[in-house]
Structures are given as C-alpha cells and as structure tokens.
Coordinates of C-alpha atoms and ligand atoms in Angstrom, one line a residue:
X249 CA 64.7 56.4 -27.4
X250 CA 63.0 56.1 -30.8
X251 CA 62.0 52.6 -30.1
X252 CA 60.6 53.5 -26.7
X253 CA 58.5 56.3 -28.3
X254 CA 57.4 54.0 -31.1
X255 CA 56.3 51.4 -28.6
X256 CA 54.5 53.9 -26.5
X257 CA 52.7 55.3 -29.5
X258 CA 51.8 51.7 -30.6
X259 CA 50.6 50.8 -27.1
X260 CA 48.5 54.0 -26.9
X261 CA 47.1 53.3 -30.3
X262 CA 46.2 49.7 -29.3
X263 CA 44.7 50.7 -26.0
X264 CA 43.0 53.6 -27.6
X265 CA 44.2 55.9 -24.8
X266 CA 45.5 58.7 -27.0
X267 CA 43.1 61.7 -27.1
X268 CA 40.9 61.4 -30.1
X269 CA 41.5 57.7 -30.8
X270 CA 38.7 55.4 -31.4
X271 CA 38.8 52.5 -29.0
X272 CA 37.5 49.1 -30.3
X273 CA 37.3 47.6 -26.8
X274 CA 33.6 48.1 -26.5
X275 CA 30.7 46.4 -24.9
X276 CA 29.9 43.7 -25.8
X277 CA 33.6 42.8 -26.4
X278 CA 34.1 41.6 -30.0
X279 CA 35.4 38.1 -30.7
X280 CA 38.7 39.4 -32.0
X281 CA 40.4 42.8 -32.4
X282 CA 43.7 42.6 -34.2
X283 CA 45.9 45.7 -34.8
X284 CA 46.9 46.1 -38.4
X285 CA 49.9 47.7 -40.0
X286 CA 49.8 51.2 -41.3
X287 CA 48.5 54.6 -40.2
X288 CA 45.1 55.3 -38.8
X289 CA 41.9 56.4 -40.6
X290 CA 41.3 60.0 -40.0
X291 CA 37.7 61.0 -39.7
X292 CA 36.8 64.4 -41.1
X293 CA 33.9 66.0 -42.8
X294 CA 35.1 64.8 -46.3
X295 CA 34.6 61.2 -45.4
X296 CA 31.6 59.6 -47.2
X297 CA 29.5 56.7 -46.0
X298 CA 29.2 54.4 -49.0
X299 CA 26.7 51.5 -49.1
X300 CA 26.5 48.8 -51.7
X301 CA 23.5 47.0 -53.2
X302 CA 19.9 48.0 -53.2
X303 CA 18.8 46.6 -50.0
X304 CA 16.8 49.4 -48.2
X305 CA 18.2 48.1 -44.9
X306 CA 21.7 48.7 -46.1
X307 CA 20.8 52.3 -47.1
X308 CA 19.2 52.8 -43.7
X309 CA 22.3 51.4 -42.0
X310 CA 24.3 54.1 -43.7
X311 CA 21.8 56.7 -42.4
X312 CA 22.1 55.4 -38.9
X313 CA 25.9 55.5 -39.0
X314 CA 25.8 59.0 -40.2
X315 CA 23.4 60.0 -37.4
X316 CA 25.4 58.2 -34.7
X317 CA 28.6 59.9 -35.7
X318 CA 27.0 63.2 -35.7
X319 CA 25.4 62.5 -32.2
X320 CA 28.8 61.5 -30.8
X321 CA 31.5 63.7 -32.3
X322 CA 29.3 66.2 -34.1
X323 CA 30.2 65.6 -37.7
X324 CA 27.8 65.3 -40.5
X325 CA 28.8 62.7 -43.1
X326 CA 27.2 62.3 -46.4
X327 CA 25.9 58.8 -47.4
X328 CA 26.0 57.6 -51.0
X329 CA 25.6 54.5 -53.1
X330 CA 28.6 52.5 -54.3
X331 CA 29.2 54.3 -57.6
X332 CA 30.5 57.4 -55.9
X333 CA 33.2 55.4 -54.0
X334 CA 36.3 57.6 -53.6
X335 CA 38.6 57.5 -50.6
X336 CA 38.3 58.5 -47.8
X337 CA 35.2 56.5 -47.1
X338 CA 33.4 54.1 -44.7
X339 CA 32.1 51.3 -46.8
X340 CA 29.1 49.2 -45.8
X341 CA 28.9 46.0 -47.8
X342 CA 27.5 42.5 -47.9
X343 CA 29.7 39.5 -47.9
X344 CA 27.6 36.4 -48.7
X345 CA 30.6 34.2 -48.0
X346 CA 30.5 35.0 -44.2
X347 CA 28.9 32.1 -42.4
X348 CA 27.5 33.8 -39.3
X349 CA 24.2 35.5 -40.2
X350 CA 24.7 38.3 -37.7
X351 CA 28.5 38.4 -37.9
X352 CA 30.6 41.3 -39.3
X353 CA 34.1 42.2 -40.1
X354 CA 35.6 45.7 -39.8
X355 CA 38.8 46.5 -41.5
X356 CA 40.5 49.8 -40.9
X357 CA 43.4 51.3 -42.9
X358 CA 44.5 54.9 -43.6
X359 CA 42.2 55.0 -46.7
X360 CA 39.0 53.4 -45.7
X361 CA 36.9 51.6 -43.1
X362 CA 35.1 48.6 -44.5
X363 CA 32.2 47.0 -42.6
X364 CA 31.1 43.7 -44.2
X365 CA 28.4 41.3 -43.0
X366 CA 26.5 38.4 -44.4
X367 CA 23.4 40.3 -43.8
X368 CA 22.4 43.9 -43.2
X369 CA 21.9 43.0 -39.6
X370 CA 25.5 41.9 -39.3
X371 CA 26.6 45.2 -40.8
X372 CA 24.4 47.0 -38.3
X373 CA 26.1 45.3 -35.4
X374 CA 29.4 46.3 -36.9
X375 CA 28.1 49.9 -37.0
X376 CA 27.2 49.7 -33.3
X377 CA 30.8 48.6 -32.6
X378 CA 32.2 51.5 -34.6
X379 CA 29.7 53.9 -32.9
X380 CA 30.7 52.7 -29.4
X381 CA 34.4 53.0 -30.2
X382 CA 33.8 56.7 -30.1
X383 CA 32.0 56.7 -26.8
X384 CA 34.8 58.2 -24.8
X385 CA 35.3 61.2 -27.3
X386 CA 33.6 64.5 -27.2
X387 CA 31.8 66.7 -29.6
X388 CA 34.1 68.4 -32.2
X389 CA 37.0 66.2 -31.4
X390 CA 39.2 64.9 -34.2
X391 CA 39.0 61.1 -34.5
X392 CA 41.7 58.7 -35.6
X393 CA 40.6 55.1 -36.0
X394 CA 43.7 52.9 -35.4
X395 CA 44.3 50.4 -38.3
X396 CA 42.8 47.1 -37.2
X397 CA 40.9 44.0 -38.2
X398 CA 37.9 43.1 -36.2
X399 CA 36.0 39.9 -36.7
X400 CA 32.9 39.3 -34.7
X401 CA 29.7 37.3 -34.3
X402 CA 27.3 36.7 -31.5
X403 CA 27.4 33.8 -29.2
X404 CA 23.5 33.4 -29.1
X405 CA 21.0 33.9 -31.9
X406 CA 18.3 35.2 -29.5
X407 CA 19.3 38.2 -27.5
X408 CA 16.4 40.1 -25.9
X409 CA 14.9 42.1 -23.2
X410 CA 11.3 42.1 -22.1
X411 CA 9.3 45.2 -21.1
X412 CA 6.1 44.8 -19.1
X413 CA 3.8 47.6 -20.5
X414 CA 0.7 46.0 -18.8
X415 CA 1.3 46.8 -15.1
X416 CA 2.3 50.2 -16.2
X417 CA 1.8 51.7 -19.6
X418 CA 4.7 53.4 -21.4
X419 CA 4.1 55.7 -24.4
X420 CA 5.1 54.8 -27.9
X421 CA 8.0 57.3 -27.8
X422 CA 9.5 55.5 -24.9
X423 CA 9.0 52.0 -26.4
X424 CA 11.0 53.3 -29.4
X425 CA 13.7 54.6 -27.1
X426 CA 13.8 51.2 -25.4
X427 CA 14.3 49.7 -28.8
X428 CA 17.2 52.1 -29.4
X429 CA 18.7 51.0 -26.1
X430 CA 18.5 47.3 -27.3
X431 CA 20.2 48.2 -30.6
X432 CA 23.1 49.9 -28.9
X433 CA 23.6 46.7 -26.9
X434 CA 23.5 44.5 -30.1
X435 CA 20.2 42.8 -29.2
X436 CA 18.0 41.5 -31.8
X437 CA 14.7 40.8 -30.0
X438 CA 12.2 42.9 -28.1
X439 CA 9.7 40.9 -26.1
X440 CA 6.7 43.0 -25.5
X441 CA 4.5 42.0 -22.6
X442 CA 1.2 43.5 -23.6
X443 CA -1.5 42.0 -21.4
X444 CA -1.8 41.1 -17.7
X445 CA -4.4 41.1 -14.8
X446 CA -4.0 44.8 -14.4
X447 CA -4.3 46.0 -17.9
X448 CA -4.8 45.0 -21.6
X449 CA -2.7 47.2 -23.8
X450 CA -3.3 46.2 -27.4
X451 CA -6.3 47.2 -29.6
X452 CA -8.1 44.1 -31.0
X453 CA -10.8 45.2 -33.4
X454 CA -13.1 42.3 -33.0
X455 CA -13.1 42.6 -29.2
X456 CA -13.5 46.3 -28.6
X457 CA -14.1 46.0 -24.9
X458 CA -10.5 45.0 -24.4
X459 CA -9.6 48.6 -25.0
X460 CA -12.7 50.1 -23.6
X461 CA -12.8 48.2 -20.3
X462 CA -9.7 45.9 -19.9
X463 CA -7.2 48.8 -20.6
X464 CA -8.3 50.8 -17.5
X465 CA -8.1 49.9 -13.9
X466 CA -10.0 51.8 -11.3
X467 CA -7.2 52.2 -8.9
X468 CA -3.7 51.0 -8.0
X469 CA -2.5 49.6 -4.7
X470 CA 0.0 51.7 -2.9
X471 CA 3.4 50.2 -2.0
X472 CA 3.8 46.4 -1.7
X473 CA 0.2 45.2 -1.8
X474 CA -0.8 47.4 1.2
X475 CA -4.5 47.8 2.1
X476 CA -4.5 51.2 0.7
X477 CA -5.2 52.1 -3.0
X478 CA -4.7 55.4 -4.7
X479 CA -8.2 55.6 -6.1
X480 CA -6.9 57.0 -9.4
X481 CA -8.1 55.4 -12.7
X482 CA -5.0 54.3 -14.6
X483 CA -4.8 52.9 -18.2
X484 CA -3.6 53.2 -21.8
X485 CA -3.3 51.0 -24.9
X486 CA -1.5 50.9 -28.2
X487 CA -3.6 51.1 -31.3
X488 CA -2.9 48.5 -34.0
X489 CA -1.4 51.4 -36.0
X490 CA 1.0 52.3 -33.3
X491 CA 1.9 48.7 -32.7
X492 CA 2.7 48.5 -36.5
X493 CA 4.8 51.6 -36.1
X494 CA 6.8 50.0 -33.4
X495 CA 7.3 46.8 -35.4
X496 CA 8.6 48.9 -38.3
X497 CA 10.8 51.0 -36.1
X498 CA 12.4 47.9 -34.6
X499 CA 12.8 46.2 -38.0
X500 CA 14.9 49.1 -39.3
X501 CA 17.2 48.4 -36.3
X502 CA 17.3 44.7 -37.1
X503 CA 15.2 44.0 -34.0
X504 CA 12.2 41.5 -34.0
X505 CA 9.2 42.4 -31.8
X506 CA 7.7 39.3 -30.2
X507 CA 4.3 40.1 -28.6
X508 CA 3.1 38.3 -25.6
X509 CA -0.5 37.7 -24.8
X510 CA -0.4 36.0 -21.4
X511 CA -2.8 33.1 -21.3
X512 CA -4.7 31.2 -19.8
X513 CA -3.7 32.9 -16.4
X514 CA -3.0 36.6 -15.9
X515 CA -6.2 37.3 -17.8
X516 CA -8.4 39.1 -15.2
X517 CA -8.3 42.4 -17.2
X518 CA -9.8 40.6 -20.2
X519 CA -12.4 38.7 -18.0
X520 CA -13.6 42.1 -16.7
X521 CA -14.7 42.8 -20.2
X522 CA -15.8 39.3 -21.3
X523 CA -16.9 37.6 -18.0
X524 CA -18.4 34.6 -19.7
X525 CA -14.9 33.4 -20.4
X526 CA -14.1 32.8 -16.7
X527 CA -15.2 29.7 -14.9
X528 CA -17.5 31.6 -12.5
X529 CA -18.8 33.9 -15.2
X530 CA -19.0 37.1 -13.2
X531 CA -17.6 39.5 -10.6
X532 CA -14.3 40.4 -12.4
X533 CA -12.7 43.8 -12.3
X534 CA -9.3 44.9 -13.9
X535 CA -6.7 44.1 -11.2
X536 CA -5.6 46.8 -8.9
X537 CA -3.2 44.7 -6.8
X538 CA -0.2 42.7 -7.7
X539 CA 0.4 39.0 -7.5
X540 CA -1.2 35.9 -8.9
X541 CA -5.0 35.9 -9.4
X542 CA -7.1 32.8 -9.0
X543 CA -9.4 33.7 -11.9
X544 CA -8.2 32.5 -15.3
X545 CA -9.7 31.7 -18.7
X546 CA -12.1 28.8 -18.5
X547 CA -10.6 26.0 -20.6
X548 CA -13.8 24.0 -20.7
X549 CA -15.6 26.7 -22.6
X550 CA -15.3 26.7 -26.4
X551 CA -15.9 30.4 -26.5
X552 CA -12.5 30.8 -24.8
X553 CA -10.8 29.2 -27.9
X554 CA -12.7 31.3 -30.3
X555 CA -11.7 34.4 -28.3
X556 CA -8.0 33.6 -28.0
X557 CA -7.8 32.4 -31.6
X558 CA -9.4 35.7 -32.8
X559 CA -6.8 37.6 -30.9
X560 CA -4.1 35.5 -32.5
X561 CA -5.6 36.2 -35.9
X562 CA -5.2 40.0 -35.4
X563 CA -1.9 39.7 -33.6
X564 CA -0.3 37.8 -36.5
X565 CA -1.5 40.5 -38.8
X566 CA 0.4 43.1 -36.8
X567 CA 3.5 41.2 -35.8
X568 CA 5.5 39.3 -38.4
X569 CA 7.7 37.5 -35.9
X570 CA 8.3 33.8 -36.2
X571 CA 7.4 33.5 -32.5
X572 CA 4.3 34.3 -30.7
X573 CA 4.6 34.3 -26.8
X574 CA 1.6 32.8 -25.2
X575 CA 2.7 33.4 -21.5
X576 CA 1.4 30.5 -19.6
X577 CA 3.0 31.4 -16.2
X578 CA 1.4 31.3 -12.8
X579 CA -1.8 29.6 -13.7
X580 CA -3.7 28.2 -10.7
X581 CA -5.9 25.2 -11.5
X582 CA -8.3 25.9 -8.6
X583 CA -11.1 27.4 -10.7
X584 CA -10.8 24.6 -13.3
X585 CA -11.1 22.0 -10.5
X586 CA -14.4 23.2 -9.4
X587 CA -15.9 24.2 -12.9
X588 CA -18.4 21.8 -14.4
X589 CA -17.3 22.6 -18.0
X590 CA -13.6 22.1 -17.1
X591 CA -14.4 18.8 -15.2
X592 CA -16.3 17.5 -18.2
X593 CA -13.3 18.4 -20.5
X594 CA -10.9 16.7 -18.1
X595 CA -13.0 13.6 -18.0
X596 CA -13.4 13.4 -21.8
X597 CA -9.7 13.7 -22.4
X598 CA -8.5 11.9 -19.3
X599 CA -6.7 14.9 -18.1
X600 CA -5.0 14.9 -14.7
X601 CA -4.4 18.3 -12.8
X602 CA -1.0 18.7 -14.5
X603 CA -2.4 18.1 -17.9
X604 CA -5.1 20.8 -17.9
X605 CA -3.0 23.7 -18.9
X606 CA -1.1 21.4 -21.3
X607 CA -4.4 20.7 -23.1
X608 CA -4.9 24.5 -23.6
X609 CA -1.2 25.0 -24.6
X610 CA -1.4 22.2 -27.2
X611 CA -4.5 23.6 -28.8
X612 CA -2.9 27.1 -28.9
X613 CA 0.3 25.7 -30.4
X614 CA -1.6 23.9 -33.2
X615 CA -3.5 27.0 -34.0
X616 CA -0.4 29.2 -34.1
X617 CA 1.6 26.7 -36.1
X618 CA -1.3 26.6 -38.5
X619 CA -0.5 30.2 -39.2
X620 CA 3.2 29.4 -39.9
X621 CA 4.4 30.6 -36.5
X622 CA 5.9 29.0 -33.4
X623 CA 5.1 29.4 -29.7
X624 CA 7.2 30.5 -26.8
X625 CA 5.9 30.1 -23.3
X626 CA 7.1 30.5 -19.7
X627 CA 8.5 27.4 -18.2
X628 CA 5.3 26.4 -16.5
X629 CA 3.9 25.3 -19.9
X630 CA 6.3 22.4 -19.8
X631 CA 4.9 21.0 -16.6
X632 CA 2.4 19.0 -18.6
X633 CA 2.9 16.9 -21.7
X634 CA 3.4 19.4 -24.5
X635 CA 5.2 19.1 -27.8
X636 CA 9.0 19.7 -27.9
X637 CA 8.4 22.2 -30.8
X638 CA 7.4 24.7 -28.2
X639 CA 10.2 27.1 -27.0
X640 CA 10.5 27.4 -23.3
X641 CA 11.5 30.6 -21.5
X642 CA 13.1 29.6 -18.2
X643 CA 12.3 32.1 -15.4
X644 CA 11.6 30.3 -12.1
X645 CA 15.2 29.2 -12.2
X646 CA 17.7 27.8 -14.7
X647 CA 16.7 24.2 -13.8
X648 CA 13.3 24.1 -15.6
X649 CA 14.9 25.4 -18.8
X650 CA 17.6 22.7 -18.7
X651 CA 15.0 20.0 -18.0
X652 CA 13.0 21.1 -21.0
X653 CA 16.2 21.2 -23.1
X654 CA 16.8 17.6 -22.3
X655 CA 13.3 16.8 -23.6
X656 CA 14.2 18.6 -26.9
X657 CA 12.7 22.0 -26.4
X658 CA 14.6 25.1 -27.5
X659 CA 15.1 27.2 -24.4
X660 CA 15.7 30.9 -23.6
X661 CA 17.4 31.5 -20.2
X662 CA 15.9 34.3 -18.2
X663 CA 16.0 33.1 -14.5
X664 CA 15.0 35.4 -11.6
X665 CA 18.4 34.8 -10.0
X666 CA 20.3 36.6 -12.7
X667 CA 17.9 38.2 -15.2
X668 CA 15.3 39.9 -13.2
X669 CA 15.9 43.6 -13.8
X670 CA 12.9 44.5 -11.6
X671 CA 15.0 43.4 -8.6
X672 CA 17.2 45.8 -6.7
X673 CA 20.6 46.4 -8.1
X674 CA 22.4 47.1 -4.9
X675 CA 22.1 45.8 -1.3
X676 CA 21.7 49.4 -0.2
X677 CA 18.0 49.2 -0.7
X678 CA 17.3 52.5 1.0
X679 CA 19.3 54.2 -1.7
X680 CA 17.1 52.8 -4.4
X681 CA 13.4 53.3 -5.2
X682 CA 10.9 50.7 -3.9
X683 CA 11.2 47.5 -5.9
X684 CA 9.6 44.1 -5.9
X685 CA 12.5 42.7 -3.9
X686 CA 15.4 40.4 -4.7
X687 CA 18.9 41.4 -5.7
X688 CA 20.5 41.3 -9.1
X689 CA 23.7 43.3 -9.2
X690 CA 25.8 44.1 -12.3
X691 CA 28.2 41.3 -11.3
X692 CA 25.4 38.8 -10.9
X693 CA 24.2 39.5 -14.4
X694 CA 27.6 39.4 -15.8
X695 CA 28.5 36.1 -14.2
X696 CA 25.5 34.3 -15.5
X697 CA 26.5 31.2 -17.3
X698 CA 23.6 30.2 -19.6
X699 CA 25.3 26.9 -20.8
X700 CA 26.8 25.1 -17.8
X701 CA 29.4 22.4 -18.4
X702 CA 27.2 19.9 -16.7
X703 CA 24.7 20.0 -19.4
X704 CA 25.0 17.3 -22.1
X705 CA 25.9 18.3 -25.7
X706 CA 22.5 17.8 -27.1
X707 CA 20.8 19.9 -24.5
X708 CA 23.5 22.5 -24.9
X709 CA 22.5 23.1 -28.5
X710 CA 19.0 23.9 -27.3
X711 CA 20.0 27.0 -25.4
X712 CA 19.2 29.5 -28.1
X713 CA 19.4 32.7 -26.1
X714 CA 19.3 34.8 -23.0
X715 CA 16.8 37.5 -22.0
X716 CA 16.3 39.9 -19.1
X717 CA 12.9 41.1 -17.9
X718 CA 11.6 44.3 -16.6
X719 CA 8.3 43.7 -14.8
X720 CA 6.7 47.0 -13.8
X721 CA 4.5 46.5 -10.9
X722 CA 6.7 49.0 -9.0
X723 CA 8.0 50.9 -12.0
X724 CA 5.7 53.6 -13.0
X725 CA 7.9 56.0 -14.9
X726 CA 10.2 55.9 -17.9
X727 CA 12.9 57.4 -15.9
X728 CA 12.6 54.4 -13.5
X729 CA 12.6 51.9 -16.4
X730 CA 15.9 53.4 -17.6
X731 CA 17.4 53.1 -14.2
X732 CA 16.4 49.4 -13.8
X733 CA 17.6 48.6 -17.4
X734 CA 20.9 50.4 -17.3
X735 CA 23.6 49.7 -16.9
X736 CA 22.6 46.1 -16.3
X737 CA 21.7 45.8 -19.9
X738 CA 25.4 46.2 -20.8
X739 CA 26.3 43.3 -18.6
X740 CA 23.5 41.3 -20.3
X741 CA 24.9 42.2 -23.7
X742 CA 28.2 40.6 -22.9
X743 CA 26.5 37.5 -21.6
X744 CA 24.5 37.3 -24.8
X745 CA 27.2 38.2 -27.4
X746 CA 30.7 37.6 -26.1
X747 CA 32.3 34.2 -26.2
X748 CA 32.6 33.0 -22.5
X749 CA 36.4 32.8 -22.8
X750 CA 36.6 36.5 -23.6
X751 CA 34.5 37.6 -20.6
X752 CA 36.3 39.5 -17.8
X753 CA 34.5 41.6 -15.2
X754 CA 37.6 43.8 -14.6
X755 CA 38.0 44.7 -18.2
X756 CA 34.2 45.1 -18.5
X757 CA 34.1 47.7 -15.7
X758 CA 36.7 49.8 -17.5
X759 CA 34.8 49.6 -20.8
X760 CA 31.6 50.4 -18.9
X761 CA 33.0 53.8 -18.0
X762 CA 33.0 54.7 -21.7
X763 CA 29.6 53.3 -22.5
X764 CA 28.1 55.2 -19.6
X765 CA 29.3 58.4 -21.4
X766 CA 26.9 57.4 -24.2
X767 CA 24.1 57.0 -21.7
X768 CA 24.9 60.5 -20.5
X769 CA 24.8 61.9 -24.0
X770 CA 21.4 60.5 -24.6
X771 CA 20.4 61.6 -21.1
X772 CA 19.4 58.1 -20.1
X773 CA 19.0 57.5 -16.4
X774 CA 21.1 54.7 -15.0
X775 CA 22.2 53.1 -11.7
X776 CA 25.4 54.5 -10.3
X777 CA 26.5 51.6 -8.2
X778 CA 29.8 51.2 -10.2
X779 CA 30.6 54.9 -9.6
X780 CA 30.0 55.4 -5.9
X781 CA 31.9 58.7 -6.0
X782 CA 29.2 60.2 -8.3
X783 CA 26.4 62.0 -6.6
X784 CA 22.9 60.6 -7.1
X785 CA 21.3 63.9 -6.4
X786 CA 19.0 65.0 -9.1
X787 CA 19.5 61.8 -11.1
X788 CA 17.2 59.3 -9.5
X789 CA 13.9 61.0 -10.3
X790 CA 10.7 59.1 -10.8
Ligands
LIG798 C1 6.5 36.6 -12.0 S1 8.1 36.1 -14.5 C2 5.8 36.9 -13.1 C3 5.3 38.2 -13.3 C4 5.7 39.2 -12.3 C5 7.1 38.9 -11.9 C6 7.7 39.9 -10.9 C7 6.6 35.6 -14.8 C8 6.5 34.8 -16.0 N1 5.6 36.0 -14.0 O1 3.9 38.2 -13.5 O2 5.6 40.5 -12.8 O3 7.2 37.6 -11.3 O4 9.1 39.7 -10.7

C-alpha cells in the first residue's frame, strides 16, 4: 500500500498534476527534464530572488522573474544581490563553462532553485521556463516546485516573428506587447517591417517628407481589392525616439530588433514624397490597394543610392542589430526595362534582366557591410548573382532557401506553406475574420521541418533559423493581430527551440492547454480551434 501511494505521489510530482505543483513540461519543451531526489522547493513570500554579478541584464532578469511570479500566483518576491544569499532562494547566475550561448540549467531542491546560463539571455530563457511551469496555477495558490534538473538550449540561434506595421499601423504600446509575447515563447528576434507601398512608418530626419507624406494614405480599399475604397485617410509613424524605446524594451528581454526597409520594390509610399526617385518621375500616391506595384525605385539614378544610403545611415544609428533587412521581394523589372537611365546602367555593366536587382542588392550590401552590418533579404534577392554573405529569408517556399544554402548563404526559413500567420488558421473560414487567404493550421506550423534529411550536411549548417510572418493587409486591429499570432506562435516556438526528436503534437496540445491559461491571464486574444467546446462569442472582436 505504502509503495503504491509513494509511486502515485511520485507520478503526480513528475507529471505535475498535483494541485499547486509547478509543471516543467512547458512550451517549448525543454531538451531534458530529469526528476531529482529529495523534497520539493516551496514557494512562499520569504523566498528571495538572488542575482550574481553586476551585469545590469542579470539584475533586470531578477526583476522580471519577480514580476512574472506576482502576475501568475500573486506573490511579491524581493530581489537582491548575491551577498544576501540565505535559503530559501531562487538564484540567477552565470556559468561561463556552459557551451550554448542561450542555454540554461535549472536545478531544484528543497532549499533553492538555481538558474544558470552562459549569458544573461540563457538565464532569461530559464526564467521563461520557470514562469510557464506555473501556467496552470491560480492566484494565491501555494506552489511546490518538484526537485528536478532541467538542461536546455535552443535548436536554432535565430528565432523570430515579423510584424508588418506598414499596411496597418500599431501603436508603440502594442509593439511592446508583441515583444512580450515573443519573450514568453523564447524568441530572440523581432523583425519589424516598417515600410511598404501603403505606408512609411519610421521618422528619417534628413527626408522629412517620408513622415509628412509617405506615412499617410488617402484611403484604404474595402475587402479583397474590391472597387470600393473607404475614403478615410489612414496613417501613423514611429519617431526615432519611439523606435529607440522599442529597441531598448526588446534588449531588456534579450530580443534583437531587425528593421526592414523594403527596397527597391514596395516603395510607392516613398515615391509619393520623392517622385524623382522613380523611373517615370511622377504620378505616385501612397498605395490604397494591396498587391504588387509596378513602380519601384529607379536603379539607374544615382539619387536613389544617396537616398537609401541616407536612410541606412539613420537606421543604423537607431538599431544596433547585426542584420539590416533590405526587403527585396516582389520587384517587377518592367519600369527598369523601359527607363533610359536603367537601360544605360544595364548596358554599362552588362546586366541581363535577372541581374538588375542584383546590381542594386550588391551595392546596398557593400554599403551596409561598410557600417559593420550584414544584410538579410527575401529570397528573390538570390535570383541574380549576389554574394553568399547575404542571408536569405525563404518565403515563396522552402525550395529557394535550400537552393541558396547550397550556394553558401545562411538562410532563415519562413515559407508561406507553414509560416504565414496572415493565412486562415482553420478551414471553417466563415468562422474567421476576412483574411488574405491560404490555410496554416496549428498542426501545419507544428509539423514544419526546417532541415529536411534530403539536404546535404553543408547546406544544413546554413539553416540558422525559423520565422513566422504577420502581414497586415487584412489585419487592422491589435485584437486581430493577437488572434492571428496566438496560439500559432506556440507551435512555432517548439519548431524553433525543441530538438526534432522531442516534438510530439499530442503532448504539445496538452501543454498548450496550460499556456492558453497564461494568454487568458494577460487578456490576449487567440484562436480557439483547439478548444471547439469553448464559445467564440465576445472573444473575436476586431
Ligand atoms: C507577399 S512575403 C509579400 C507581402 C505580402 C504577403 C501577403 C513577402 C516578402 N511579400 O508584401 O504582404 O505576401 O501574404
């Protein structure tokens, strides 16, 4: 009898099913969770969060943990520097011997919880795991952390989501919330799409018309490119100050912000303000319809280079990221082919049709490299001859990414088939708000295999990460962005972080139940396809 009880208690402890027990089976699933001998760690108000070293990010890590615990179970724990260490405590510490930069180890016994990482970023990810282990608990509940040893590190070094703030503009407070959502899902990069045909969203001091003219469209098309427009001026932009504030907000959360200035296509908003930079030189207005515009930057005009380089100069002052995203998608060559300046350029440099954009990309890369930064571009940039030092973001499918990897480019996998969170998330389309089309369910995201066996070993090493994108042609409100992001972001997190061998959709769905409770706590809107028994009424509000 005693043995049965003991086994039952142990099972309950391991599975985390006992009321008040933390459950380390979180999303993304850690590499290894091993139960340890001895009693659990009891969390009560006497527990201190102790941090070591004088790294300001370790101190802010401690503040985050304290805040997260308060938000989850309603307990305010003090934080303190190493010298006050006295059990019981949760210790945050650096372990320079750890190999994985973003890895961490959590050891739990009845006296203490230790979270160690090679870097403060690693410790931060450990904090997210500890935080999520409380997801199923309620405010005021006593917490027992079962004794355990957790060793973890991410599968990919680049784990991101992109938010399109050009088609629709989202306030600074929401961009920060989006960064919080990324942090909860162990991501380390926020790709910020700041410019497009329908709006320019970043202040650039030397080109004031970008905010005065390009940030505003006269009107927005209704529905899916119907003939009718709403006639309502729409716009917005981030000041440099606000952009810096977002970079800093993300940095504290160990997230890098990569800005994207989409060029030489998707530039109609800029052309509306600076028409001499287009091949025809006139007649541009900020886009009010969706899709691909024929008008692009004139690559035969030296003023174009002065313009984009000036933008890069200011951009790199705001964003310290190693990468600058130069876009490069969907750039028709039609205007270039009939433009005297572009034709002259093509003749001088012996450029065939495919090499026109490559000429522009190569110049931009040299300029950006000269500032000690590297470029990322959408996969179309690799259609001409460019340098393998450019990182390629594969979106039109997975194939173009793998082709680029074979040529020596680092690649980021973001194919429409699995990673387009602007697509519907269920086949019951009439239950969802209008979307651009397509279908990317939770399971589709979850099943994405970024590194197929068929790829040769050298190319495999070039797959540096995975990213999902939220394009916002049809997404006008923050509520709707949340709904498109969640819970697919959780499936993405497991693709980005968890070793393929530990992925299991059945187990993921059970763990998702708990993570969804955190979404509820933060009042984040999310798709309910996994919970058909729950009513949608009053939740899907845009
Ligand atoms: C293609 S993905 C685009 C975007 C659209 C998106 C809609 C990419 C690099 N370009 O301009 O918003 O499709 O799904």
